[in-house]
Amino acid sequence: MAEAERIIGTPDTPDDGGEHTAAAGAPAGTGAVGASEQAGAGGQGATAGRAGRGRRIAVLFAVAVFAYALDLISKMLVVSRLEGHAPIQVVGDLLELHAIRNPGAAFGFGAAFTVIFTLIAAAVIVVIIRLARKLYSFPWAVALGLLLGGALGNLTDRIFRAPGVFEGEVVDFIAPKGFAVFNLADSAIVCGGILIVLLSFRGLDPDGTVHKD
């Protein structure tokens, strides 16, 4: 009977000498301490995880704000000082600053689908913000921040510039020779997209996990 109780873990009844009580109490106490330490370690890990995610989210929005601010300021300068004037040569005829209004997507594509591109940009912004909730990767934070800042920059033009809300024309001004005219928001979107492709090839997910196919 005593052997059965020992196997299933039933506490022993203390005898007159109290030796069994001490023996049983030691492992019980040790188990309680171990469980407490494990619980503490788990809590610290969860706290560290939340802090890490918070830092990555901060990086995402910092990059987005920086890209958006650069795009907004550059467009304000172009509208006030370059629109209606002759192009400015930056690197001979290889690169010019030439202000145009673009009703289409990046690099002048799809001028007939302005409203559709506006809705797509808004959807991209919503997806990025939702994805930020499970973001633990610094490179992904930078990539998504570039996408978010660029999308916000062009969406601002779509909403607030002529000819009307959701149909506004985007201000483009960077004109390489033999290539479409674009702006800093387009550049941020392209750089963010390239970075995402590279991260995907490396098997790095937004949540920080790395997998190999």
PDB file of C-alpha atoms in Angstrom:
ATOM      1  CA  MET A   1       0.000   0.000   0.000  1.00  0.00           C
ATOM      2  CA  ALA A   2       2.783   2.372   0.905  1.00  0.00           C
ATOM      3  CA  GLU A   3       4.530   1.516  -2.367  1.00  0.00           C
ATOM      4  CA  ALA A   4       1.371   2.295  -4.346  1.00  0.00           C
ATOM      5  CA  GLU A   5       0.992   5.614  -2.568  1.00  0.00           C
ATOM      6  CA  ARG A   6       4.620   6.460  -3.392  1.00  0.00           C
ATOM      7  CA  ILE A   7       4.103   5.713  -7.099  1.00  0.00           C
ATOM      8  CA  ILE A   8       0.964   7.792  -7.557  1.00  0.00           C
ATOM      9  CA  GLY A   9       2.354  10.646  -5.502  1.00  0.00           C
ATOM     10  CA  THR A  10       0.028  10.535  -2.497  1.00  0.00           C
ATOM     11  CA  PRO A  11       1.578  12.465   0.422  1.00  0.00           C
ATOM     12  CA  ASP A  12       2.932  10.231   3.200  1.00  0.00           C
ATOM     13  CA  THR A  13       1.429  10.410   6.643  1.00  0.00           C
ATOM     14  CA  PRO A  14       3.962  11.847   9.090  1.00  0.00           C
ATOM     15  CA  ASP A  15       5.297   9.308  11.625  1.00  0.00           C
ATOM     16  CA  ASP A  16       6.363   9.906  15.177  1.00  0.00           C
ATOM     17  CA  GLY A  17       9.874  10.969  14.234  1.00  0.00           C
ATOM     18  CA  GLY A  18       8.711  13.435  11.590  1.00  0.00           C
ATOM     19  CA  GLU A  19      11.393  12.195   9.145  1.00  0.00           C
ATOM     20  CA  HIS A  20       8.893  11.510   6.336  1.00  0.00           C
ATOM     21  CA  THR A  21       7.409  14.942   6.740  1.00  0.00           C
ATOM     22  CA  ALA A  22      10.780  16.596   6.238  1.00  0.00           C
ATOM     23  CA  ALA A  23      11.629  14.348   3.309  1.00  0.00           C
ATOM     24  CA  ALA A  24       8.295  14.961   1.623  1.00  0.00           C
ATOM     25  CA  GLY A  25       8.362  18.652   2.366  1.00  0.00           C
ATOM     26  CA  ALA A  26      11.718  19.259   0.707  1.00  0.00           C
ATOM     27  CA  PRO A  27      10.790  18.191  -2.788  1.00  0.00           C
ATOM     28  CA  ALA A  28       7.388  19.845  -2.480  1.00  0.00           C
ATOM     29  CA  GLY A  29       9.015  23.122  -1.556  1.00  0.00           C
ATOM     30  CA  THR A  30      11.593  22.721  -4.293  1.00  0.00           C
ATOM     31  CA  GLY A  31       8.832  22.068  -6.830  1.00  0.00           C
ATOM     32  CA  ALA A  32       6.960  25.181  -5.742  1.00  0.00           C
ATOM     33  CA  VAL A  33      10.079  27.300  -6.060  1.00  0.00           C
ATOM     34  CA  GLY A  34      10.827  25.816  -9.482  1.00  0.00           C
ATOM     35  CA  ALA A  35       7.301  26.490 -10.671  1.00  0.00           C
ATOM     36  CA  SER A  36       7.539  30.038  -9.381  1.00  0.00           C
ATOM     37  CA  GLU A  37      10.844  30.558 -11.163  1.00  0.00           C
ATOM     38  CA  GLN A  38       9.413  29.169 -14.393  1.00  0.00           C
ATOM     39  CA  ALA A  39       6.378  31.407 -14.117  1.00  0.00           C
ATOM     40  CA  GLY A  40       8.640  34.396 -13.499  1.00  0.00           C
ATOM     41  CA  ALA A  41      10.815  33.529 -16.481  1.00  0.00           C
ATOM     42  CA  GLY A  42       7.735  33.144 -18.663  1.00  0.00           C
ATOM     43  CA  GLY A  43       6.426  36.510 -17.547  1.00  0.00           C
ATOM     44  CA  GLN A  44       9.764  38.160 -18.240  1.00  0.00           C
ATOM     45  CA  GLY A  45       9.851  36.559 -21.694  1.00  0.00           C
ATOM     46  CA  ALA A  46       6.370  37.828 -22.504  1.00  0.00           C
ATOM     47  CA  THR A  47       7.275  41.324 -21.305  1.00  0.00           C
ATOM     48  CA  ALA A  48      10.454  41.288 -23.383  1.00  0.00           C
ATOM     49  CA  GLY A  49       8.459  40.105 -26.396  1.00  0.00           C
ATOM     50  CA  ARG A  50       5.963  42.949 -26.036  1.00  0.00           C
ATOM     51  CA  ALA A  51       8.792  45.449 -25.628  1.00  0.00           C
ATOM     52  CA  GLY A  52      10.508  44.097 -28.747  1.00  0.00           C
ATOM     53  CA  ARG A  53       7.319  44.377 -30.765  1.00  0.00           C
ATOM     54  CA  GLY A  54       6.779  47.894 -29.456  1.00  0.00           C
ATOM     55  CA  ARG A  55      10.237  48.932 -30.634  1.00  0.00           C
ATOM     56  CA  ARG A  56       9.645  47.454 -34.085  1.00  0.00           C
ATOM     57  CA  ILE A  57       6.305  49.251 -34.378  1.00  0.00           C
ATOM     58  CA  ALA A  58       8.022  52.482 -33.346  1.00  0.00           C
ATOM     59  CA  VAL A  59      10.615  51.943 -36.079  1.00  0.00           C
ATOM     60  CA  LEU A  60       7.876  51.291 -38.641  1.00  0.00           C
ATOM     61  CA  PHE A  61       6.030  54.512 -37.873  1.00  0.00           C
ATOM     62  CA  ALA A  62       9.234  56.550 -37.542  1.00  0.00           C
ATOM     63  CA  VAL A  63      10.330  55.450 -41.023  1.00  0.00           C
ATOM     64  CA  ALA A  64       6.828  56.103 -42.364  1.00  0.00           C
ATOM     65  CA  VAL A  65       6.704  59.613 -40.895  1.00  0.00           C
ATOM     66  CA  PHE A  66      10.196  60.392 -42.229  1.00  0.00           C
ATOM     67  CA  ALA A  67       9.347  59.184 -45.759  1.00  0.00           C
ATOM     68  CA  TYR A  68       5.989  60.967 -45.707  1.00  0.00           C
ATOM     69  CA  ALA A  69       7.505  64.234 -44.483  1.00  0.00           C
ATOM     70  CA  LEU A  70      10.235  64.201 -47.149  1.00  0.00           C
ATOM     71  CA  ASP A  71       7.672  63.542 -49.860  1.00  0.00           C
ATOM     72  CA  LEU A  72       5.274  66.205 -48.624  1.00  0.00           C
ATOM     73  CA  ILE A  73       7.960  68.880 -48.257  1.00  0.00           C
ATOM     74  CA  SER A  74       9.490  68.097 -51.649  1.00  0.00           C
ATOM     75  CA  LYS A  75       6.088  68.365 -53.369  1.00  0.00           C
ATOM     76  CA  MET A  76       5.350  71.678 -51.663  1.00  0.00           C
ATOM     77  CA  LEU A  77       8.667  73.074 -52.916  1.00  0.00           C
ATOM     78  CA  VAL A  78       8.078  71.726 -56.415  1.00  0.00           C
ATOM     79  CA  VAL A  79       4.586  73.223 -56.634  1.00  0.00           C
ATOM     80  CA  SER A  80       5.710  76.618 -55.352  1.00  0.00           C
ATOM     81  CA  ARG A  81       9.035  76.951 -57.197  1.00  0.00           C
ATOM     82  CA  LEU A  82       9.142  74.559 -60.142  1.00  0.00           C
ATOM     83  CA  GLU A  83       5.652  74.212 -61.582  1.00  0.00           C
ATOM     84  CA  GLY A  84       5.229  76.418 -64.606  1.00  0.00           C
ATOM     85  CA  HIS A  85       8.994  76.813 -65.039  1.00  0.00           C
ATOM     86  CA  ALA A  86      11.558  75.140 -67.260  1.00  0.00           C
ATOM     87  CA  PRO A  87      13.055  71.852 -66.006  1.00  0.00           C
ATOM     88  CA  ILE A  88      16.183  72.094 -63.855  1.00  0.00           C
ATOM     89  CA  GLN A  89      19.124  69.980 -64.943  1.00  0.00           C
ATOM     90  CA  VAL A  90      20.726  68.152 -62.018  1.00  0.00           C
ATOM     91  CA  VAL A  91      23.152  65.821 -63.808  1.00  0.00           C
ATOM     92  CA  GLY A  92      23.362  67.238 -67.301  1.00  0.00           C
ATOM     93  CA  ASP A  93      20.568  65.770 -69.405  1.00  0.00           C
ATOM     94  CA  LEU A  94      20.714  62.490 -67.449  1.00  0.00           C
ATOM     95  CA  LEU A  95      18.600  63.747 -64.555  1.00  0.00           C
ATOM     96  CA  GLU A  96      16.218  66.691 -64.445  1.00  0.00           C
ATOM     97  CA  LEU A  97      13.678  68.119 -62.058  1.00  0.00           C
ATOM     98  CA  HIS A  98      10.534  68.469 -64.145  1.00  0.00           C
ATOM     99  CA  ALA A  99       7.189  69.114 -62.437  1.00  0.00           C
ATOM    100  CA  ILE A 100       4.166  67.298 -63.843  1.00  0.00           C
ATOM    101  CA  ARG A 101       0.758  66.200 -62.534  1.00  0.00           C
ATOM    102  CA  ASN A 102       0.172  62.441 -62.774  1.00  0.00           C
ATOM    103  CA  PRO A 103      -3.401  61.059 -62.602  1.00  0.00           C
ATOM    104  CA  GLY A 104      -2.168  57.451 -62.773  1.00  0.00           C
ATOM    105  CA  ALA A 105      -0.169  55.108 -60.588  1.00  0.00           C
ATOM    106  CA  ALA A 106       3.557  55.203 -59.893  1.00  0.00           C
ATOM    107  CA  PHE A 107       5.674  56.226 -62.895  1.00  0.00           C
ATOM    108  CA  GLY A 108       2.630  57.370 -64.830  1.00  0.00           C
ATOM    109  CA  PHE A 109       0.938  54.021 -65.412  1.00  0.00           C
ATOM    110  CA  GLY A 110      -2.860  53.647 -65.578  1.00  0.00           C
ATOM    111  CA  ALA A 111      -4.000  57.255 -65.886  1.00  0.00           C
ATOM    112  CA  ALA A 112      -7.590  56.115 -66.466  1.00  0.00           C
ATOM    113  CA  PHE A 113      -7.887  54.347 -63.092  1.00  0.00           C
ATOM    114  CA  THR A 114      -7.218  57.132 -60.598  1.00  0.00           C
ATOM    115  CA  VAL A 115     -10.024  56.176 -58.201  1.00  0.00           C
ATOM    116  CA  ILE A 116      -9.007  52.497 -58.256  1.00  0.00           C
ATOM    117  CA  PHE A 117      -5.413  53.366 -57.407  1.00  0.00           C
ATOM    118  CA  THR A 118      -6.644  55.569 -54.581  1.00  0.00           C
ATOM    119  CA  LEU A 119      -8.647  52.691 -53.094  1.00  0.00           C
ATOM    120  CA  ILE A 120      -5.676  50.335 -53.493  1.00  0.00           C
ATOM    121  CA  ALA A 121      -3.400  52.788 -51.655  1.00  0.00           C
ATOM    122  CA  ALA A 122      -5.929  53.071 -48.817  1.00  0.00           C
ATOM    123  CA  ALA A 123      -6.209  49.273 -48.600  1.00  0.00           C
ATOM    124  CA  VAL A 124      -2.411  48.920 -48.468  1.00  0.00           C
ATOM    125  CA  ILE A 125      -2.264  51.354 -45.556  1.00  0.00           C
ATOM    126  CA  VAL A 126      -4.916  49.399 -43.631  1.00  0.00           C
ATOM    127  CA  VAL A 127      -3.118  46.085 -44.245  1.00  0.00           C
ATOM    128  CA  ILE A 128       0.223  47.488 -43.061  1.00  0.00           C
ATOM    129  CA  ILE A 129      -1.298  48.885 -39.870  1.00  0.00           C
ATOM    130  CA  ARG A 130      -2.972  45.546 -39.120  1.00  0.00           C
ATOM    131  CA  LEU A 131       0.239  43.651 -39.843  1.00  0.00           C
ATOM    132  CA  ALA A 132       2.111  45.846 -37.376  1.00  0.00           C
ATOM    133  CA  ARG A 133       0.376  44.027 -34.496  1.00  0.00           C
ATOM    134  CA  LYS A 134       2.541  40.917 -35.039  1.00  0.00           C
ATOM    135  CA  LEU A 135       5.726  42.651 -36.145  1.00  0.00           C
ATOM    136  CA  TYR A 136       8.954  41.496 -34.468  1.00  0.00           C
ATOM    137  CA  SER A 137      11.460  41.982 -37.312  1.00  0.00           C
ATOM    138  CA  PHE A 138      13.507  45.190 -37.649  1.00  0.00           C
ATOM    139  CA  PRO A 139      14.093  44.837 -41.453  1.00  0.00           C
ATOM    140  CA  TRP A 140      10.387  44.233 -41.971  1.00  0.00           C
ATOM    141  CA  ALA A 141       9.625  47.314 -39.880  1.00  0.00           C
ATOM    142  CA  VAL A 142      11.817  49.423 -42.174  1.00  0.00           C
ATOM    143  CA  ALA A 143      10.299  47.907 -45.325  1.00  0.00           C
ATOM    144  CA  LEU A 144       6.709  48.376 -44.171  1.00  0.00           C
ATOM    145  CA  GLY A 145       7.522  51.883 -42.953  1.00  0.00           C
ATOM    146  CA  LEU A 146       8.753  52.826 -46.438  1.00  0.00           C
ATOM    147  CA  LEU A 147       5.607  51.369 -48.000  1.00  0.00           C
ATOM    148  CA  LEU A 148       3.364  53.144 -45.508  1.00  0.00           C
ATOM    149  CA  GLY A 149       5.075  56.517 -45.907  1.00  0.00           C
ATOM    150  CA  GLY A 150       5.022  56.300 -49.685  1.00  0.00           C
ATOM    151  CA  ALA A 151       1.401  55.211 -49.836  1.00  0.00           C
ATOM    152  CA  LEU A 152       0.371  58.032 -47.484  1.00  0.00           C
ATOM    153  CA  GLY A 153       2.306  60.561 -49.576  1.00  0.00           C
ATOM    154  CA  ASN A 154       0.559  59.718 -52.838  1.00  0.00           C
ATOM    155  CA  LEU A 155      -2.802  59.207 -51.112  1.00  0.00           C
ATOM    156  CA  THR A 156      -2.565  62.755 -49.749  1.00  0.00           C
ATOM    157  CA  ASP A 157      -2.299  64.025 -53.321  1.00  0.00           C
ATOM    158  CA  ARG A 158      -5.240  61.855 -54.388  1.00  0.00           C
ATOM    159  CA  ILE A 159      -7.449  63.356 -51.699  1.00  0.00           C
ATOM    160  CA  PHE A 160      -6.425  67.016 -51.557  1.00  0.00           C
ATOM    161  CA  ARG A 161      -5.232  67.974 -55.047  1.00  0.00           C
ATOM    162  CA  ALA A 162      -7.241  68.859 -58.154  1.00  0.00           C
ATOM    163  CA  PRO A 163      -9.406  67.822 -59.877  1.00  0.00           C
ATOM    164  CA  GLY A 164     -11.198  66.425 -56.819  1.00  0.00           C
ATOM    165  CA  VAL A 165     -11.317  64.098 -53.824  1.00  0.00           C
ATOM    166  CA  PHE A 166     -10.031  60.594 -54.668  1.00  0.00           C
ATOM    167  CA  GLU A 167      -9.252  61.823 -58.185  1.00  0.00           C
ATOM    168  CA  GLY A 168      -6.401  64.195 -57.384  1.00  0.00           C
ATOM    169  CA  GLU A 169      -3.296  64.172 -59.545  1.00  0.00           C
ATOM    170  CA  VAL A 170       0.023  63.256 -57.935  1.00  0.00           C
ATOM    171  CA  VAL A 171       2.941  65.672 -58.180  1.00  0.00           C
ATOM    172  CA  ASP A 172       5.923  64.032 -59.906  1.00  0.00           C
ATOM    173  CA  PHE A 173       9.227  65.770 -60.532  1.00  0.00           C
ATOM    174  CA  ILE A 174      12.218  63.376 -60.664  1.00  0.00           C
ATOM    175  CA  ALA A 175      12.899  62.806 -64.366  1.00  0.00           C
ATOM    176  CA  PRO A 176      15.780  60.496 -65.330  1.00  0.00           C
ATOM    177  CA  LYS A 177      16.597  60.422 -69.029  1.00  0.00           C
ATOM    178  CA  GLY A 178      14.627  57.746 -70.859  1.00  0.00           C
ATOM    179  CA  PHE A 179      12.515  56.884 -67.817  1.00  0.00           C
ATOM    180  CA  ALA A 180       9.163  57.882 -66.341  1.00  0.00           C
ATOM    181  CA  VAL A 181       8.868  60.885 -64.034  1.00  0.00           C
ATOM    182  CA  PHE A 182       8.313  59.987 -60.379  1.00  0.00           C
ATOM    183  CA  ASN A 183       8.495  61.359 -56.835  1.00  0.00           C
ATOM    184  CA  LEU A 184       9.950  60.449 -53.435  1.00  0.00           C
ATOM    185  CA  ALA A 185       6.807  58.540 -52.420  1.00  0.00           C
ATOM    186  CA  ASP A 186       7.222  56.295 -55.465  1.00  0.00           C
ATOM    187  CA  SER A 187      10.875  55.773 -54.522  1.00  0.00           C
ATOM    188  CA  ALA A 188       9.934  54.800 -50.959  1.00  0.00           C
ATOM    189  CA  ILE A 189       7.341  52.315 -52.233  1.00  0.00           C
ATOM    190  CA  VAL A 190       9.794  50.714 -54.649  1.00  0.00           C
ATOM    191  CA  CYS A 191      12.574  50.498 -52.040  1.00  0.00           C
ATOM    192  CA  GLY A 192      10.174  48.976 -49.510  1.00  0.00           C
ATOM    193  CA  GLY A 193       8.941  46.468 -52.075  1.00  0.00           C
ATOM    194  CA  ILE A 194      12.480  45.434 -53.048  1.00  0.00           C
ATOM    195  CA  LEU A 195      13.399  44.985 -49.376  1.00  0.00           C
ATOM    196  CA  ILE A 196      10.324  42.800 -48.806  1.00  0.00           C
ATOM    197  CA  VAL A 197      11.272  40.606 -51.769  1.00  0.00           C
ATOM    198  CA  LEU A 198      14.803  40.192 -50.403  1.00  0.00           C
ATOM    199  CA  LEU A 199      13.499  39.343 -46.927  1.00  0.00           C
ATOM    200  CA  SER A 200      11.111  36.792 -48.414  1.00  0.00           C
ATOM    201  CA  PHE A 201      13.938  35.136 -50.350  1.00  0.00           C
ATOM    202  CA  ARG A 202      15.910  34.911 -47.102  1.00  0.00           C
ATOM    203  CA  GLY A 203      12.918  33.274 -45.405  1.00  0.00           C
ATOM    204  CA  LEU A 204      12.435  36.014 -42.802  1.00  0.00           C
ATOM    205  CA  ASP A 205       8.821  36.569 -41.758  1.00  0.00           C
ATOM    206  CA  PRO A 206       7.362  39.756 -40.189  1.00  0.00           C
ATOM    207  CA  ASP A 207       7.011  37.963 -36.835  1.00  0.00           C
ATOM    208  CA  GLY A 208      10.779  37.357 -36.757  1.00  0.00           C
ATOM    209  CA  THR A 209      10.734  33.661 -37.573  1.00  0.00           C
ATOM    210  CA  VAL A 210      13.110  32.301 -40.203  1.00  0.00           C
ATOM    211  CA  HIS A 211      12.115  29.371 -42.414  1.00  0.00           C
ATOM    212  CA  LYS A 212      13.757  27.578 -45.299  1.00  0.00           C
ATOM    213  CA  ASP A 213      11.712  26.042 -48.078  1.00  0.00           C
TER     214      ASP A 213
END
